[in-house]
Short mmCIF file of C-alpha atoms in Angstrom, two decimals:
data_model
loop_
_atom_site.label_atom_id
_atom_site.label_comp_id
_atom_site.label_asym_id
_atom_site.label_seq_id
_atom_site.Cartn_x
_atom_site.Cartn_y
_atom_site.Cartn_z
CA UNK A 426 30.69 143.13 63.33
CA UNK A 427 32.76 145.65 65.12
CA UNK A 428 34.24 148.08 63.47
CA UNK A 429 37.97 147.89 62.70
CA UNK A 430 40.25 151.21 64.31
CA UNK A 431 43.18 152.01 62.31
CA UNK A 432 44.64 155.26 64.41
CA UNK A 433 47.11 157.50 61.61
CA UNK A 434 49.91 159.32 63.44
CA UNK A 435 50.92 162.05 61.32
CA UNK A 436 48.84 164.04 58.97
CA UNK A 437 50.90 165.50 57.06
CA UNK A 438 50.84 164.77 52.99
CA UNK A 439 51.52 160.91 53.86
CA UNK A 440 49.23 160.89 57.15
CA UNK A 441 46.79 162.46 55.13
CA UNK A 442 46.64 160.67 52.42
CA UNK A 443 46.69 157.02 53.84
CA UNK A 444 43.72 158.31 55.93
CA UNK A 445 41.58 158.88 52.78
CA UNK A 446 42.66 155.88 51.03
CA UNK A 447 41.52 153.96 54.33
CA UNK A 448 38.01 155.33 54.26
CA UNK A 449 37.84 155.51 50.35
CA UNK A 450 38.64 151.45 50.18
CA UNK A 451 37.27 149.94 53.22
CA UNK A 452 33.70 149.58 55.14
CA UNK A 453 33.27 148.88 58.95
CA UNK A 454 36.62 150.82 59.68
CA UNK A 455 36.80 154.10 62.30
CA UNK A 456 40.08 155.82 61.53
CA UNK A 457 41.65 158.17 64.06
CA UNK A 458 44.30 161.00 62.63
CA UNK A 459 46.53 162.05 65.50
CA UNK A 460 49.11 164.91 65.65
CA UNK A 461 50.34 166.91 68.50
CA UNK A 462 48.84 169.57 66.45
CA UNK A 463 44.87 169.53 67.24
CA UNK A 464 44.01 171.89 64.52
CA UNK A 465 46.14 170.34 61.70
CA UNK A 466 44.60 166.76 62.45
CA UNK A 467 40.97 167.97 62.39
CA UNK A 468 41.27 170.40 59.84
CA UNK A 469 42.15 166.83 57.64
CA UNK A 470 39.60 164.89 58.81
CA UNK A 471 37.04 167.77 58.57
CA UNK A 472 37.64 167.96 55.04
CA UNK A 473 37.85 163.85 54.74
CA UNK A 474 34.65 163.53 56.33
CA UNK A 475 32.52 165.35 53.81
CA UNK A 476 33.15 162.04 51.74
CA UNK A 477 31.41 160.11 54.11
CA UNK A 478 28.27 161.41 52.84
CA UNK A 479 28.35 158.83 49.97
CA UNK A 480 30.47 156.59 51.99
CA UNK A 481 28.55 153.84 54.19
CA UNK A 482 29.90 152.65 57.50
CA UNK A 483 33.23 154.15 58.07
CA UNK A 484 33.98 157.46 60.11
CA UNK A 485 37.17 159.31 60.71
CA UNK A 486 38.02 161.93 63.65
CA UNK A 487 41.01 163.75 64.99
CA UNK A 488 42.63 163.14 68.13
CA UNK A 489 45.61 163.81 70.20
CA UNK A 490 48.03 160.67 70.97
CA UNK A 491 47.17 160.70 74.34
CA UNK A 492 43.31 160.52 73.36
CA UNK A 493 44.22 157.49 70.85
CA UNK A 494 43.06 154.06 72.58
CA UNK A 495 41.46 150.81 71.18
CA UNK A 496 43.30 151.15 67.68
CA UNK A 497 43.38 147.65 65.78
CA UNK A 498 46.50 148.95 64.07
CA UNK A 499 48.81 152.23 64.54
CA UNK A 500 50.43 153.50 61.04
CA UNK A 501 52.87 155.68 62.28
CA UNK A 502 53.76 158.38 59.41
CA UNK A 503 55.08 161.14 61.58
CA UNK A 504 58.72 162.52 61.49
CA UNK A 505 61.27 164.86 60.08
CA UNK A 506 62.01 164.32 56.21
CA UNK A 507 65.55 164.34 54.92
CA UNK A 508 67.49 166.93 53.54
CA UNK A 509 66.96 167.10 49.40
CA UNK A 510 70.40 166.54 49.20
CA UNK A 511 70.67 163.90 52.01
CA UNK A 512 69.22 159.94 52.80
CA UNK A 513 67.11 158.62 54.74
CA UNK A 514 69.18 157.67 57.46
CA UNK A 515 70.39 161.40 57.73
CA UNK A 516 66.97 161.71 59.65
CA UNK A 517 67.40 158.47 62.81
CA UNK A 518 68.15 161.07 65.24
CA UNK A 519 65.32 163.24 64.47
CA UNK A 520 62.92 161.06 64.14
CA UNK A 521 63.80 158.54 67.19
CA UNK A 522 63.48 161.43 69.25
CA UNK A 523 60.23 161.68 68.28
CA UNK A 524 59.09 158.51 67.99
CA UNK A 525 60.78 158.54 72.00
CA UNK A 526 57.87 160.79 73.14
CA UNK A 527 55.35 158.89 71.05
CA UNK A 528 55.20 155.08 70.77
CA UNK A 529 55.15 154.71 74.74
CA UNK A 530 52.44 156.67 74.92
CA UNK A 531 51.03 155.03 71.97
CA UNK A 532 51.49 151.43 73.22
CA UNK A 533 50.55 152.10 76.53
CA UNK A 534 46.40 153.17 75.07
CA UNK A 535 46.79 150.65 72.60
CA UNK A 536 48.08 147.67 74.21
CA UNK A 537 46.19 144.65 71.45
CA UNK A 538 47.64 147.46 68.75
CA UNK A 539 50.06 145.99 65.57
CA UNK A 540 52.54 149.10 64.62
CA UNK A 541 52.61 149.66 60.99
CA UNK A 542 55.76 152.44 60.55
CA UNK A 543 56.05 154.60 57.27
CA UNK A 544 58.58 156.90 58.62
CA UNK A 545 61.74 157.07 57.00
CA UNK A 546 64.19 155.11 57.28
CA UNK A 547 61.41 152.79 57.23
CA UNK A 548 63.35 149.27 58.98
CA UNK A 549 65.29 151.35 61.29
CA UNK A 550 62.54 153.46 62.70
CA UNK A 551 60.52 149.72 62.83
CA UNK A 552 63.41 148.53 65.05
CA UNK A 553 62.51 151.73 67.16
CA UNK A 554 59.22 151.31 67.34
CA UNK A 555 59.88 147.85 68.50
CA UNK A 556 62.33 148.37 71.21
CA UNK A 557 59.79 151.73 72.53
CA UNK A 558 56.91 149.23 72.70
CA UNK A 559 57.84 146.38 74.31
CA UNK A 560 55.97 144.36 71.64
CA UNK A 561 56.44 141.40 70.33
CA UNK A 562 58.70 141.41 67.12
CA UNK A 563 55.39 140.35 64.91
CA UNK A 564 52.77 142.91 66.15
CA UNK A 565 55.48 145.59 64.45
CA UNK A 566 56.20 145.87 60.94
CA UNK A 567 57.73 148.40 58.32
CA UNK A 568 55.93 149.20 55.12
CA UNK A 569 59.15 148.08 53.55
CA UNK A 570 60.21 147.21 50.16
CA UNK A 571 56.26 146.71 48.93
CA UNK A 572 56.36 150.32 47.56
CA UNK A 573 59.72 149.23 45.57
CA UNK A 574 58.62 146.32 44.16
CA UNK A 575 55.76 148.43 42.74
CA UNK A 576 57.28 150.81 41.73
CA UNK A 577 59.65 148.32 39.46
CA UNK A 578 57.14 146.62 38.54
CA UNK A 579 56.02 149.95 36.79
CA UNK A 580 59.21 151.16 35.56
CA UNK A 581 59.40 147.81 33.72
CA UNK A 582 55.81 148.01 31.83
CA UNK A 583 57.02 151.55 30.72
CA UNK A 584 60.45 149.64 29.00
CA UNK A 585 59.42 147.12 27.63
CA UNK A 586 55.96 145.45 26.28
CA UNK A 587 54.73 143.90 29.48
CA UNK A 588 51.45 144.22 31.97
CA UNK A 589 52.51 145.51 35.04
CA UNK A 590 49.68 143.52 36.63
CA UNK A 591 51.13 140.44 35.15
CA UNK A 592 54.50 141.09 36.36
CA UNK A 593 55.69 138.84 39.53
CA UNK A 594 59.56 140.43 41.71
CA UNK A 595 60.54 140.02 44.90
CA UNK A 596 62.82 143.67 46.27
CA UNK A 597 63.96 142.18 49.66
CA UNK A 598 66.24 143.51 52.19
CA UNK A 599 66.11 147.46 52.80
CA UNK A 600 64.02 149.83 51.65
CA UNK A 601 66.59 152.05 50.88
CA UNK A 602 69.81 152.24 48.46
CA UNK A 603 70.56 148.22 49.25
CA UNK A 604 67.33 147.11 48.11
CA UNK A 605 67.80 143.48 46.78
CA UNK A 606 65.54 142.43 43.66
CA UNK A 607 65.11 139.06 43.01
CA UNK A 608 65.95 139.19 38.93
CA UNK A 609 66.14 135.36 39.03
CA UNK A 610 62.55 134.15 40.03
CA UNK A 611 60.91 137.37 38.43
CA UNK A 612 57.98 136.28 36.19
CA UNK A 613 55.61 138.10 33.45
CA UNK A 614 52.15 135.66 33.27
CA UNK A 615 53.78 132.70 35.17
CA UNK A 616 57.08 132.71 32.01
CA UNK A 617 60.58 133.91 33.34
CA UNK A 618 61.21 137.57 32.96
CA UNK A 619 64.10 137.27 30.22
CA UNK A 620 62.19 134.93 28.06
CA UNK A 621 58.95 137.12 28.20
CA UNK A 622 61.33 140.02 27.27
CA UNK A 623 64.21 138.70 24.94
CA UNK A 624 67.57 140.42 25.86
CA UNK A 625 67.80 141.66 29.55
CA UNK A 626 71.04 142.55 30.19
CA UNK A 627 73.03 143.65 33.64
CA UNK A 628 72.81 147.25 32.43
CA UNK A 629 69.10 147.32 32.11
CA UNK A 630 68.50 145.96 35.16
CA UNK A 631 71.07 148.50 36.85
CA UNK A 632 68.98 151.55 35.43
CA UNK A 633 65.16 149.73 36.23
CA UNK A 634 66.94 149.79 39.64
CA UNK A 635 68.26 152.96 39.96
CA UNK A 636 64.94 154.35 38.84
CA UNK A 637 63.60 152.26 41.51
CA UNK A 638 65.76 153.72 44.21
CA UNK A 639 65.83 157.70 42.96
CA UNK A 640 61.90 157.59 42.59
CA UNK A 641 61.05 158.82 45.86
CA UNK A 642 63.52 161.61 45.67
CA UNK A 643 62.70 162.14 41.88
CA UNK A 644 59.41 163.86 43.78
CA UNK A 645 61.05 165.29 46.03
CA UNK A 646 63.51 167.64 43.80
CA UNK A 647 60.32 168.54 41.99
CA UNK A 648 59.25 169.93 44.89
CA UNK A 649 56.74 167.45 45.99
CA UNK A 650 56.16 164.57 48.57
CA UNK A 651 55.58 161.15 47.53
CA UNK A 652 52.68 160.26 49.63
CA UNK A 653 50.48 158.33 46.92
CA UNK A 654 52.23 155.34 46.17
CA UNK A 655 52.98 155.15 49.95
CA UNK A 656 49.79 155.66 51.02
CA UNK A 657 48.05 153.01 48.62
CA UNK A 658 51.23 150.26 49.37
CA UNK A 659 50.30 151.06 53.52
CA UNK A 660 47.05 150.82 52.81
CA UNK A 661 47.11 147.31 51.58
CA UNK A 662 49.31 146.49 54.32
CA UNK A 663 46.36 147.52 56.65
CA UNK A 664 43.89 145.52 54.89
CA UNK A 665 46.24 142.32 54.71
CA UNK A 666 45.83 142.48 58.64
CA UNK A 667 42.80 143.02 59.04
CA UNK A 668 41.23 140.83 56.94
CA UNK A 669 43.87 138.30 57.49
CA UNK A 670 44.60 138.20 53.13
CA UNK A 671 46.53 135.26 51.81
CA UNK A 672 48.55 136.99 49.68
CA UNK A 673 52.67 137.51 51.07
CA UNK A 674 53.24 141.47 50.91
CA UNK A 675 57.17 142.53 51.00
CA UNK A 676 56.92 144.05 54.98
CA UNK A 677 59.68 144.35 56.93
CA UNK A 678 59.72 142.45 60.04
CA UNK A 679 62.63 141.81 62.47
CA UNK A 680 65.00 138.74 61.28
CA UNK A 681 64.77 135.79 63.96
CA UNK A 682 67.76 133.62 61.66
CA UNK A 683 65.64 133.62 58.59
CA UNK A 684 68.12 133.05 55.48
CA UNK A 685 70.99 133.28 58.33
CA UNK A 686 70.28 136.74 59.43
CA UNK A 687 69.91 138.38 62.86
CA UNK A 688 68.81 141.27 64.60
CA UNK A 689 67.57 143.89 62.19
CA UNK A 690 64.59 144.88 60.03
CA UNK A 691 64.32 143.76 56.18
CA UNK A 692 61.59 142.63 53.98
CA UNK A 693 60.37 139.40 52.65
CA UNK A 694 57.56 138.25 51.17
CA UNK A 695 55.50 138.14 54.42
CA UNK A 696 51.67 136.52 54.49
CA UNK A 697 49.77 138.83 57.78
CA UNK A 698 47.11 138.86 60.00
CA UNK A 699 45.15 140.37 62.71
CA UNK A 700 48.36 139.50 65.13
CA UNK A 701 50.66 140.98 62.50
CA UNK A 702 53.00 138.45 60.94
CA UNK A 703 51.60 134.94 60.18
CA UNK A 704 54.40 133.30 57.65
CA UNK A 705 57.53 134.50 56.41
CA UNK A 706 57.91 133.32 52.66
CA UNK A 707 61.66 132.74 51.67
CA UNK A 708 62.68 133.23 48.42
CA UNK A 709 65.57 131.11 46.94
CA UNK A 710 68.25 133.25 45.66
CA UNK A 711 71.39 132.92 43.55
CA UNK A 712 74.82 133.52 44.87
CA UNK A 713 74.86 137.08 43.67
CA UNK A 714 71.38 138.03 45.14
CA UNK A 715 72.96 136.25 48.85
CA UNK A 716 75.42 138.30 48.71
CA UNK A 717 73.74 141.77 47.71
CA UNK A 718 71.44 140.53 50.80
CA UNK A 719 74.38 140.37 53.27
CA UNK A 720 75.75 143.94 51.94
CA UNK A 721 71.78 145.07 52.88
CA UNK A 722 71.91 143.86 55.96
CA UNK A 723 75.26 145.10 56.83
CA UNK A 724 73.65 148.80 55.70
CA UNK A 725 70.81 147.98 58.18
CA UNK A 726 72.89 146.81 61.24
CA UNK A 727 74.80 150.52 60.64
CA UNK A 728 71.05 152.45 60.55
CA UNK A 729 70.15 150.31 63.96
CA UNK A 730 73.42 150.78 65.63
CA UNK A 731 72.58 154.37 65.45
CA UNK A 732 69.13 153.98 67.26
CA UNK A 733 69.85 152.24 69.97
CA UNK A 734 72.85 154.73 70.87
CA UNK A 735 69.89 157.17 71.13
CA UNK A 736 67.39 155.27 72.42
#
């Protein structure tokens, strides 16, 4: 069987990172770690490739982008991070100037390639990626709200006497500020979240949430990255296509007129494959969540309207 090629651009703490987890959890994969800067890139994969003395079948090098051909999937992590103070979008102009000198480059070497983008802010920079590539809307996807939900899903077994493992939400729409979770088919073991944990009022969901949203920049204003949590949620994401897993994964993808919407890059609970998106999953929501869903996509059409006035 042919080995799978996963090329990393970026490796920096998130670059990095994902590129270990890749080799740590999978056999039969080659992973390439490209940056601009040669000696950055191979000083990483220098150091990860001492593991590969107890690791079977897998190999990692560094390369420069225009050196990066064949790749199965591209995880794109490179690009300026926002201000402590700031948001993710305060980054678009930044970061589609860079992705301007990249992804045709990128696509051009790697033209059977699925993008998977990490970069910040993670649906509009997938919109970019899309629009540089010429590729078709399924072969490129955002990591999306997957880190979210996970991160809820945590925040929740820390409140309250649940298994995180056994807890079941849906965060659709941005990753970002307008993240939408779905309170009203969330689950503990298969029995509805408020019954499994009594009293659950608006307020306590507002805080879970805010917890959920803040996290990443929680890290930050300690004076670290969050690269992880990220890396482990795009790993999973790279496994999902490869190995074509059943399970839906909260990617963002471009909307095509699912649940009404248009035009711009949000997550749902999306089953992949080697092509990128197989099936789109759509949750049934309550008037409330609909509505939080438009305001998220109204947030995203902003972020978007912004790239394409640079692209």
């Amino acid at each position: 069987m042919r080995s799978k090629k996963i090329a990393v651009v970026g490796s920096g703490a998130i670059g990095s990172t994902v590129a270990h987890s890749l080799i740590l959890r999978n056999r039969d994969i080659e992973v390439l770690l490209v940056n601009r800067s040669q000696q950055k890139a191979w000083a990483k994969a220098f150091d990860i490739g001492h593991t590969l003395a107890e690791l079977e079948g897998r190999s990692i090098r560094a390369v420069m982008p225009e050196e990066c051909e064949g790749a199965d999937v591209i995880v794109m992590t490179a690009g300026a991070l926002p201000r402590e103070d700031g948001t993710r979008a305060d980054v678009i102009q930044d970061n589609v100037a860079i992705f301007r000198q990249l992804v045709p480059l990128l696509a051009r070497h790697n033209p059977e390639a699925c993008f998977l983008n990490v970069t910040n802010p993670v649906d509009a920079m997938a919109y970019a990626i899309r629009r540089l590539s010429g590729f078709s809307p399924g072969r490129v996807l955002g990591t999306g709200t997957e880190l979210d939900a996970m991160r809820l899903r945590a925040f929740l077994a820390e409140q309250y006497p649940l298994e995180a493992q056994r807890i079941s939400i849906d965060v659709i729409g941005e990753h970002g500020d307008s993240m939408v979770p779905v309170w009203s088919r969330a689950q503990h073991g298969g029995t509805p979240l408020e019954i499994a944990i009594g009293l659950f009022d608006t307020a306590e969901k507002e805080e879970l949430l805010t917890s959920t949203r803040r996290a990443g920049w929680d890290i930050r204003l300690a004076g670290e990255h969050s690269c992880y949590a990220i890396a482990f949620t795009a790993t999973r994401i790279v496994e999902a296509m490869i190995q074509a897993s059943p399970r839906p994964l909260l990617v963002s993808s471009l909307m095509q007129g699912e649940l009404g919407i248009h035009g711009v890059y949000m997550s749902l609970p999306t089953t992949l494959g080697p092509g990128g998106v197989v099936q789109k999953h759509l949750p049934t929501l309550t008037a409330e969540e609909t509505a939080q869903l438009e305001h998220s996509r109204a947030q995203l059409a902003l972020q978007i309207a912004q790239v394409e006035a640079l692209l």
